[in-house]
PDB file of C-alpha atoms in Angstrom:
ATOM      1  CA  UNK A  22      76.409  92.245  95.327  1.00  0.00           C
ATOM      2  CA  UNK A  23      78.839  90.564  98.389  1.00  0.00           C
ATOM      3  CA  UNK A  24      80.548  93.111 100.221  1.00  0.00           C
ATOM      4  CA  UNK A  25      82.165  93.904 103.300  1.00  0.00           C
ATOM      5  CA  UNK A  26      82.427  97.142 104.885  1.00  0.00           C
ATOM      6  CA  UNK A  27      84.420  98.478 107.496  1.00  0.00           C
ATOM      7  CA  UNK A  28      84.930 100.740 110.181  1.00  0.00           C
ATOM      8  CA  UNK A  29      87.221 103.422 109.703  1.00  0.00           C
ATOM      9  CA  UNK A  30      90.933 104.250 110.388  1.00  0.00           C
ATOM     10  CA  UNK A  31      91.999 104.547 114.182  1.00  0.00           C
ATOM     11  CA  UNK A  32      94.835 105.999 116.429  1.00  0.00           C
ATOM     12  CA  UNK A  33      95.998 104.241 119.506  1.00  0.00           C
ATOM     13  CA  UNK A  34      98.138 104.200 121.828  1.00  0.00           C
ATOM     14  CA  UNK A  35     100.484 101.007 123.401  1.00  0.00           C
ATOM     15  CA  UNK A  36      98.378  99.256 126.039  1.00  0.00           C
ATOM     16  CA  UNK A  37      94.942 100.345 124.854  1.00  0.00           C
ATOM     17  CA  UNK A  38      92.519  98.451 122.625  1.00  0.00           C
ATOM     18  CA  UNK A  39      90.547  98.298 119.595  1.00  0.00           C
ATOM     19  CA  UNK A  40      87.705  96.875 118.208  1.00  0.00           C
ATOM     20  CA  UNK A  41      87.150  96.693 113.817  1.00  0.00           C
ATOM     21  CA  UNK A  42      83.647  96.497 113.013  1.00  0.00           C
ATOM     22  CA  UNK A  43      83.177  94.532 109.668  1.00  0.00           C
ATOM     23  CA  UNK A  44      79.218  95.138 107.837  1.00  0.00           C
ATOM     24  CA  UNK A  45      78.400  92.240 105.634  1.00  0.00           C
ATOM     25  CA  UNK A  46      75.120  92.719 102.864  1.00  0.00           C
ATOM     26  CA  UNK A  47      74.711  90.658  99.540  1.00  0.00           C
ATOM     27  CA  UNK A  48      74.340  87.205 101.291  1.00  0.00           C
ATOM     28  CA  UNK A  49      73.545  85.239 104.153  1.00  0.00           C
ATOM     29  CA  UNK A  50      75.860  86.508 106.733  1.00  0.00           C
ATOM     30  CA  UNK A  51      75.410  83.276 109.078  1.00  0.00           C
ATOM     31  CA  UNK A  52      76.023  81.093 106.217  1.00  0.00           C
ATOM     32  CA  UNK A  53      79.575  81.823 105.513  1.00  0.00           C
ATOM     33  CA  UNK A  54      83.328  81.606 108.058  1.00  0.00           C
ATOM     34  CA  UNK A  55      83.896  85.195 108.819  1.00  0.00           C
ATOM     35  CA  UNK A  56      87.908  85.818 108.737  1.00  0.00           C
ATOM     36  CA  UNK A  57      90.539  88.410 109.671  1.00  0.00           C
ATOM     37  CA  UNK A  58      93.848  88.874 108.181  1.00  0.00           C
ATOM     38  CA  UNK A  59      96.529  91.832 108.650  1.00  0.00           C
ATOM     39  CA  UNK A  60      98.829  93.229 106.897  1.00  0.00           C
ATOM     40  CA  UNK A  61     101.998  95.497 108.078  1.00  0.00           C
ATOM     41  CA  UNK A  62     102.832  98.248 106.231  1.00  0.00           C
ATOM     42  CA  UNK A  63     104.962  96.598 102.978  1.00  0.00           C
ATOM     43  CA  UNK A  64     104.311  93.075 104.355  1.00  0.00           C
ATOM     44  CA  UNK A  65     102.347  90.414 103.408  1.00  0.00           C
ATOM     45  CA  UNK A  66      99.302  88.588 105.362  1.00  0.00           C
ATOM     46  CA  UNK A  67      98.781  87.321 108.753  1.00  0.00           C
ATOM     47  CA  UNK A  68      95.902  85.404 109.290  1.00  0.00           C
ATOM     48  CA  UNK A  69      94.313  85.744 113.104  1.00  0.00           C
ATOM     49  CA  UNK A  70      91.542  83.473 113.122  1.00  0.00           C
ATOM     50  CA  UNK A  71      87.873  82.977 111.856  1.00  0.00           C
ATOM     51  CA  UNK A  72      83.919  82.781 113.431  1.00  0.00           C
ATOM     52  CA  UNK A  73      81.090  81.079 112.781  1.00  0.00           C
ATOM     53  CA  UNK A  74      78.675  83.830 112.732  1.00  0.00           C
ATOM     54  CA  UNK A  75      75.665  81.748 113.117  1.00  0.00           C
ATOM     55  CA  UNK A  76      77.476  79.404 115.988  1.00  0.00           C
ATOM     56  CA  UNK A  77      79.458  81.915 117.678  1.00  0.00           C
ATOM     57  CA  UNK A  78      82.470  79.340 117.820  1.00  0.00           C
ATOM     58  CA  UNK A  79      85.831  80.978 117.166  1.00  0.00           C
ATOM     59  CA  UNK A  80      89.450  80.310 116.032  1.00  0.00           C
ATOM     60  CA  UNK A  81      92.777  82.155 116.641  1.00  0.00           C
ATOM     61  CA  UNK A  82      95.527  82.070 115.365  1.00  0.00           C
ATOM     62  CA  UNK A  83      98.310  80.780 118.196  1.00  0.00           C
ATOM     63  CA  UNK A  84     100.207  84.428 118.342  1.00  0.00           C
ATOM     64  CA  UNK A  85      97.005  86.154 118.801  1.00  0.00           C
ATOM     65  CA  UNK A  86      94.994  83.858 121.493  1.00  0.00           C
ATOM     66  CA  UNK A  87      94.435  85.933 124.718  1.00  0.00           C
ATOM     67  CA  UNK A  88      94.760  89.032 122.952  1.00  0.00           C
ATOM     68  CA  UNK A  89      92.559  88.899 120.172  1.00  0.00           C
ATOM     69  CA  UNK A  90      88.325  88.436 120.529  1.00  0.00           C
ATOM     70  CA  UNK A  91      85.898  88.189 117.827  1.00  0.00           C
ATOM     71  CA  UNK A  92      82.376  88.499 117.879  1.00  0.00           C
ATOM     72  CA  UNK A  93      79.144  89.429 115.595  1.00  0.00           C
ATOM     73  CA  UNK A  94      75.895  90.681 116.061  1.00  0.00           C
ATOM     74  CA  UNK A  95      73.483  88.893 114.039  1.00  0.00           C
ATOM     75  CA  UNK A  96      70.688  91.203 113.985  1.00  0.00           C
ATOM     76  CA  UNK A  97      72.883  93.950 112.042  1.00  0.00           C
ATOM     77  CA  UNK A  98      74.860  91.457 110.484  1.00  0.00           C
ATOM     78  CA  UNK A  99      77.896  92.633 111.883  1.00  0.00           C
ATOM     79  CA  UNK A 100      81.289  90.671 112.706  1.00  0.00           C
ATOM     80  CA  UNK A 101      84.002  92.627 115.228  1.00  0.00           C
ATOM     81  CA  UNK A 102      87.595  92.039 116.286  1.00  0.00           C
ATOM     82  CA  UNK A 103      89.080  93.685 118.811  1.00  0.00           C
ATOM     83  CA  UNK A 104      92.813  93.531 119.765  1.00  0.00           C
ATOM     84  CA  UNK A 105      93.828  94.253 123.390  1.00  0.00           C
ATOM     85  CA  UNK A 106      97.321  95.732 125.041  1.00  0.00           C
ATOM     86  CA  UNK A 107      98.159  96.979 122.008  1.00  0.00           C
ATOM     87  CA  UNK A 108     101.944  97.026 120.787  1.00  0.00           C
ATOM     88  CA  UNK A 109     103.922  99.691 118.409  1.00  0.00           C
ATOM     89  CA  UNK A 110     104.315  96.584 116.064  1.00  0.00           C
ATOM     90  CA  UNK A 111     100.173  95.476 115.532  1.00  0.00           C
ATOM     91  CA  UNK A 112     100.599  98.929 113.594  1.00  0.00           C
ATOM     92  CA  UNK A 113      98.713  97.402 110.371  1.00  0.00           C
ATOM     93  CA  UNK A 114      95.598  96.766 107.976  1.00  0.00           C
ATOM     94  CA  UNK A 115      92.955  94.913 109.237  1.00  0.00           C
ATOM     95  CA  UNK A 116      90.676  92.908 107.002  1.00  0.00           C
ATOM     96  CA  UNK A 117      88.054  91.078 107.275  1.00  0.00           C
ATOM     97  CA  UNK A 118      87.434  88.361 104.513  1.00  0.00           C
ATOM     98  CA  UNK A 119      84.370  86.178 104.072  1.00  0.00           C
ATOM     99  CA  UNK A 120      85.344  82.689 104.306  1.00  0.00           C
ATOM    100  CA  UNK A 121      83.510  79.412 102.921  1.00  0.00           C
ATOM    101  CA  UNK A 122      80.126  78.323 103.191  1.00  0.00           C
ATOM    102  CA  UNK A 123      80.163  76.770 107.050  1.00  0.00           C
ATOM    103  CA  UNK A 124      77.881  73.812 104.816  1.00  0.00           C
ATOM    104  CA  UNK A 125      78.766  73.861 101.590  1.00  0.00           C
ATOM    105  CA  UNK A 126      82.316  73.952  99.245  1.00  0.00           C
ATOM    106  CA  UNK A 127      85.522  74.849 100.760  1.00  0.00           C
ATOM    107  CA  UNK A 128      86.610  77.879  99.331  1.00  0.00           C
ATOM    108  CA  UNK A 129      89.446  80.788  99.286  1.00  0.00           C
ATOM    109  CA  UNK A 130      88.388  83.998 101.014  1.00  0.00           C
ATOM    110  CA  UNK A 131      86.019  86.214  99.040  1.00  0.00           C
ATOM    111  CA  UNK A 132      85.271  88.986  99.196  1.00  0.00           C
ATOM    112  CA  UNK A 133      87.830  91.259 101.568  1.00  0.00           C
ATOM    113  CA  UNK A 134      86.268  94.382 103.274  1.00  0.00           C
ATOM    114  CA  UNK A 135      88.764  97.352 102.244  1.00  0.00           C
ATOM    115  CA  UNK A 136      90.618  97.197 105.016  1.00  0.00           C
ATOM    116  CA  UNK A 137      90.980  99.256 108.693  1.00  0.00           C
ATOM    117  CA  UNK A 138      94.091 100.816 109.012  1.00  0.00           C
ATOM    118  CA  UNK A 139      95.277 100.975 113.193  1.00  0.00           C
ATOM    119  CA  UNK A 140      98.357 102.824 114.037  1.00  0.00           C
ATOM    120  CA  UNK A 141      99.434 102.384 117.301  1.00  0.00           C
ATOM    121  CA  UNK A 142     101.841 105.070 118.540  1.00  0.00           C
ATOM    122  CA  UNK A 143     102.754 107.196 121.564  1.00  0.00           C
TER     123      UNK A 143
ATOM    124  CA  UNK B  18     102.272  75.545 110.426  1.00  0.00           C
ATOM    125  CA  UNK B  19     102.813  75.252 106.390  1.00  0.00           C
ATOM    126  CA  UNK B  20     104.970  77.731 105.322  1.00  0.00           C
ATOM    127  CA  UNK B  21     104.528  78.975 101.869  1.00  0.00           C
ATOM    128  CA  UNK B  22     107.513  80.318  99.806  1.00  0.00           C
ATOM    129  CA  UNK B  23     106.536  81.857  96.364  1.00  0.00           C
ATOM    130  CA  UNK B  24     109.301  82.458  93.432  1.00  0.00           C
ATOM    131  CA  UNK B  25     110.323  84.817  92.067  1.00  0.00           C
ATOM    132  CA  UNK B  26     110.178  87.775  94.584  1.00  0.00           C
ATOM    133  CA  UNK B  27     109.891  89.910  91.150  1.00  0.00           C
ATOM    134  CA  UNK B  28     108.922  89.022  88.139  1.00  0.00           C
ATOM    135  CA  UNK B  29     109.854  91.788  85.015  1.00  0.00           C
ATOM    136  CA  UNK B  30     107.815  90.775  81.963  1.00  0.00           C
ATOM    137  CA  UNK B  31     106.107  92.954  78.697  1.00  0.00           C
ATOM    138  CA  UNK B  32     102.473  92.912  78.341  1.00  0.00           C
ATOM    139  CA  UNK B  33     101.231  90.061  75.629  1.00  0.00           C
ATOM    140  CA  UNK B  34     104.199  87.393  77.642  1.00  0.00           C
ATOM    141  CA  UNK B  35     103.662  84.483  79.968  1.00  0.00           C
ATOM    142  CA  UNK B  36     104.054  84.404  83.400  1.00  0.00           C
ATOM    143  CA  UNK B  37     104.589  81.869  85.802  1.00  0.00           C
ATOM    144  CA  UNK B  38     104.996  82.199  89.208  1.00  0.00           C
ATOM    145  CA  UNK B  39     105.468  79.687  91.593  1.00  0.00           C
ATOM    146  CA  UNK B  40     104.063  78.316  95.538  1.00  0.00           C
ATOM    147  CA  UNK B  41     105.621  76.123  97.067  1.00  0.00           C
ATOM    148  CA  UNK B  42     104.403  74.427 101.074  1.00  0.00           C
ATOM    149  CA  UNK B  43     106.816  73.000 103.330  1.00  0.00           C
ATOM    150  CA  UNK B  44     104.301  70.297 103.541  1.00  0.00           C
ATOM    151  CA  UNK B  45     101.284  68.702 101.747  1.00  0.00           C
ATOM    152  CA  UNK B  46      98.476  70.914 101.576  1.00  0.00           C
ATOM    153  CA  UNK B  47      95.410  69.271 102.675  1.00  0.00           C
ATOM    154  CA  UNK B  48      93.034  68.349  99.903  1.00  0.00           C
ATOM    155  CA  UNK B  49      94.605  70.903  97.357  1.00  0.00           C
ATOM    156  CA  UNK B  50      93.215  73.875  99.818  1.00  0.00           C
ATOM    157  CA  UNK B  51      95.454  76.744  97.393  1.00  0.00           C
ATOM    158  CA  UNK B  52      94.035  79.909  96.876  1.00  0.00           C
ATOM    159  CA  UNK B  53      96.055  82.385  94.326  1.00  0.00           C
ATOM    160  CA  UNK B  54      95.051  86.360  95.415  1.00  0.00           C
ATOM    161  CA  UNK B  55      95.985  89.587  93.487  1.00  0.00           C
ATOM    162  CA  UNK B  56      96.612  93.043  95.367  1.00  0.00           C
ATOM    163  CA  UNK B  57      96.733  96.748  93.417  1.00  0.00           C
ATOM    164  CA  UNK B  58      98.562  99.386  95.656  1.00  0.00           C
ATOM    165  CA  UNK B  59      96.080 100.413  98.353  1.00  0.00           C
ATOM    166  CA  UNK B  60      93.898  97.914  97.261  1.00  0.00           C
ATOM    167  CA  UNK B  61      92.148  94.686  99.210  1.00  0.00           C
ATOM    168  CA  UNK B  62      93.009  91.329  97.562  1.00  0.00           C
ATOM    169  CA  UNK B  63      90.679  89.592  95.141  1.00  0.00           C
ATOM    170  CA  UNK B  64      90.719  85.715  94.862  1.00  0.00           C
ATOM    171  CA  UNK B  65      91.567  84.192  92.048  1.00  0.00           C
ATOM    172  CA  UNK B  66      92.327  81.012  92.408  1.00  0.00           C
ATOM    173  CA  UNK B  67      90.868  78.410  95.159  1.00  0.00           C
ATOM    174  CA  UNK B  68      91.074  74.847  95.146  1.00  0.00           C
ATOM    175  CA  UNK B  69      94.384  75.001  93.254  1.00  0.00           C
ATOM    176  CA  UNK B  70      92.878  75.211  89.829  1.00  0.00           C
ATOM    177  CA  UNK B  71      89.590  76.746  90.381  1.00  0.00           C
ATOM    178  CA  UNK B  72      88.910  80.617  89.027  1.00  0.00           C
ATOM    179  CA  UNK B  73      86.915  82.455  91.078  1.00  0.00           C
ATOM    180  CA  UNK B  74      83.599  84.268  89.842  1.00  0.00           C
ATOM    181  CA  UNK B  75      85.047  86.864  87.136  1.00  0.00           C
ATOM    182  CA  UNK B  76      87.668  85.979  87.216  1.00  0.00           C
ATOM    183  CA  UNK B  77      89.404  85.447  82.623  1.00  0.00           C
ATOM    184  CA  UNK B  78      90.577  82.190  81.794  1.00  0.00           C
ATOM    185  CA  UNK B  79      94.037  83.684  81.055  1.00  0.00           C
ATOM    186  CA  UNK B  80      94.594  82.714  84.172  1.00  0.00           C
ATOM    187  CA  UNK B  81      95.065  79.410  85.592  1.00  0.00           C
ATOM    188  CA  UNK B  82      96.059  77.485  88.477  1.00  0.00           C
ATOM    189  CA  UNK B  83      97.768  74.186  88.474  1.00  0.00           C
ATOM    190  CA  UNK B  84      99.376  71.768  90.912  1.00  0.00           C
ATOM    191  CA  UNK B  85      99.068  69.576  93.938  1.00  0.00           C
ATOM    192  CA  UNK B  86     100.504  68.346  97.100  1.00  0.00           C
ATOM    193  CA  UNK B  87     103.373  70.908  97.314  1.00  0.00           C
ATOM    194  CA  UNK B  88     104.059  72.578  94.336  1.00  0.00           C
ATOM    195  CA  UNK B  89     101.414  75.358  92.902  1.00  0.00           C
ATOM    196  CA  UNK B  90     101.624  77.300  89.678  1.00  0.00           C
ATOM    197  CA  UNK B  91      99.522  80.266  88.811  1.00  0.00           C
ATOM    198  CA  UNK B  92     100.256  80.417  84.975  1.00  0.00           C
ATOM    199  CA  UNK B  93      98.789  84.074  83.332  1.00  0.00           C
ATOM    200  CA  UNK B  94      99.526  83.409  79.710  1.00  0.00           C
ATOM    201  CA  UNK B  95      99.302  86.539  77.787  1.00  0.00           C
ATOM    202  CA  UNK B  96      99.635  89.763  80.420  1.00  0.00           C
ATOM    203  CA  UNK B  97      97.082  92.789  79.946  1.00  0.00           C
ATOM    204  CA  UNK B  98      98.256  96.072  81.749  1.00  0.00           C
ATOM    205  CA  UNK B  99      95.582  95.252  84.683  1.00  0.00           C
ATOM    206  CA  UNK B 100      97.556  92.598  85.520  1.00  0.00           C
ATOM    207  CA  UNK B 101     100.905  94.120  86.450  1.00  0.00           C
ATOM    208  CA  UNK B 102     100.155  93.692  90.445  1.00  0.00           C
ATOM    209  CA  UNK B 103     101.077  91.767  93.472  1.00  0.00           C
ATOM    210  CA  UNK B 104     100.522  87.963  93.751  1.00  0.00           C
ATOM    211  CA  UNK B 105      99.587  85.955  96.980  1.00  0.00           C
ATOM    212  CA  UNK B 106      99.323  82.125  97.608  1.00  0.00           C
ATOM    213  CA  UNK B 107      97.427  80.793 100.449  1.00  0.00           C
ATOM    214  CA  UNK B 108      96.531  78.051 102.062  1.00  0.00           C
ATOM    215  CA  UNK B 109      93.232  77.262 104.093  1.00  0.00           C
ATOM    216  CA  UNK B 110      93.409  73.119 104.537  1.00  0.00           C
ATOM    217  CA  UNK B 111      95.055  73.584 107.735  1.00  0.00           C
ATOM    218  CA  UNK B 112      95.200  75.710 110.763  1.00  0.00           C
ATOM    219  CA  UNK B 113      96.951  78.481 110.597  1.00  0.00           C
ATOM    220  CA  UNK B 114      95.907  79.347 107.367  1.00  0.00           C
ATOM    221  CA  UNK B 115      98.952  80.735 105.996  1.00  0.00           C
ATOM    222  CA  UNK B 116     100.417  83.163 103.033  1.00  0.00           C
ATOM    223  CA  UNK B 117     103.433  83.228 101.013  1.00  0.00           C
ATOM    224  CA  UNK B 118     105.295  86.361 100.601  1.00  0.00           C
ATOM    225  CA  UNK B 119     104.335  87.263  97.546  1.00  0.00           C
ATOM    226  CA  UNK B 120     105.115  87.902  94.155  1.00  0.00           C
ATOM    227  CA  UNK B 121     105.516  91.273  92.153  1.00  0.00           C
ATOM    228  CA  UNK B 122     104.442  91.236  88.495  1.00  0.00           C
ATOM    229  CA  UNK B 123     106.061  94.318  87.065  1.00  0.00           C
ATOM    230  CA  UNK B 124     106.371  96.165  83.629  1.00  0.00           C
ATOM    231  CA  UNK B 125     109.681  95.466  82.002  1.00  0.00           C
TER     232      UNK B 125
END
């Protein structure tokens, strides 16, 4: 079946990075948008941007360009985001969510990897 | 950006009843790109809904998703206790994609 796996919780601190690893198996992983949303704790979704895993081409979200990178690694079929100079309030979940087919039907995102909780605190 | 409001914030309603909750964009969305998504406590989001009126793979034809342009309905029409959750709209015809706020389905 589709899923999404991904890297486990982390603890930063303000001014540091980190980077969410995101396993895809069931499908085609260059075939399909690779996404990543967050969610503050009791809030609803932010969306951050998407890549074409088979491209490389990416797309932030305004707030998060120069602060936010995403990349994947083909051979393991792996996507990553990593959020730099971290602030007290990109405490959150981070998901990643497979996106539509990059040739094919335009479609909601499905499935969502379970989520990566980062806590940033001194 | 689109900015999605959803109605109501809370919704208190038996099992067996109707519910109808509401999404509504601050402008067109393009080519009816409306997902619906439902989130358990601690849980990720599973689609629903995409293309407005779509239902995703699994997903029971109790539920059903209507509308266009601005104005989105996701119409369950006889609640089962797996139901009782959280409720997302979304948008992905334009960049930012963009949520609503959601909408709480609770047991009355």
């Amino acid at each position: 079946q589709v899923q999404l796996v991904q890297s486990g919780a982390e603890v930063k601190k303000p001014g540091a990075s980190v980077k969410v690893s995101c396993e895809a198996s069931g499908y085609i992983f260059i075939d399909y948008y690779m996404h990543w949303v967050r969610q503050a704790p009791g809030q609803g979704f932010e969306w951050m941007g998407w890549i074409n895993p088979n491209s490389g081409d990416t797309d932030y979200a305004q707030k998060f360009q120069g602060r936010v990178t995403m990349t994947r690694d083909t051979s393991i079929n792996t996507a990553y985001m990593e959020v730099s100079r971290l602030r007290s309030d990109d405490t959150a979940v981070y998901y990643c969510a497979r996106g539509s087919e990059i040739t094919g039907t335009t479609t909601g995102f499905d499935p969502w990897g379970q989520g990566t909780l980062v806590t940033v605190s001194s | 950006e689109i900015v999605l409001t959803q109605s109501p914030g809370t919704l208190s309603l038996s099992p067996g009843e109707r519910a109808t909750l509401s999404c509504r964009a601050s402008q067109s969305v393009s080519s009816n790109y409306l997902a619906w998504y439902q989130q358990k406590p601690g849980q990720a989001p599973r689609l629903l809904i995409y293309g407005a009126s779509s239902r995703a793979t699994g997903i029971p034809d109790r539920l059903s998703g209507s509308g266009s342009g601005t104005d989105f309905t996701l119409t369950i029409s006889r609640l089962e206790p797996e139901d009782f959750a959280v409720y997302y709209c979304q948008q992905y015809g334009n960049s930012p994609r963009t949520f609503g706020q959601g909408t709480k389905v609770e047991i009355k």
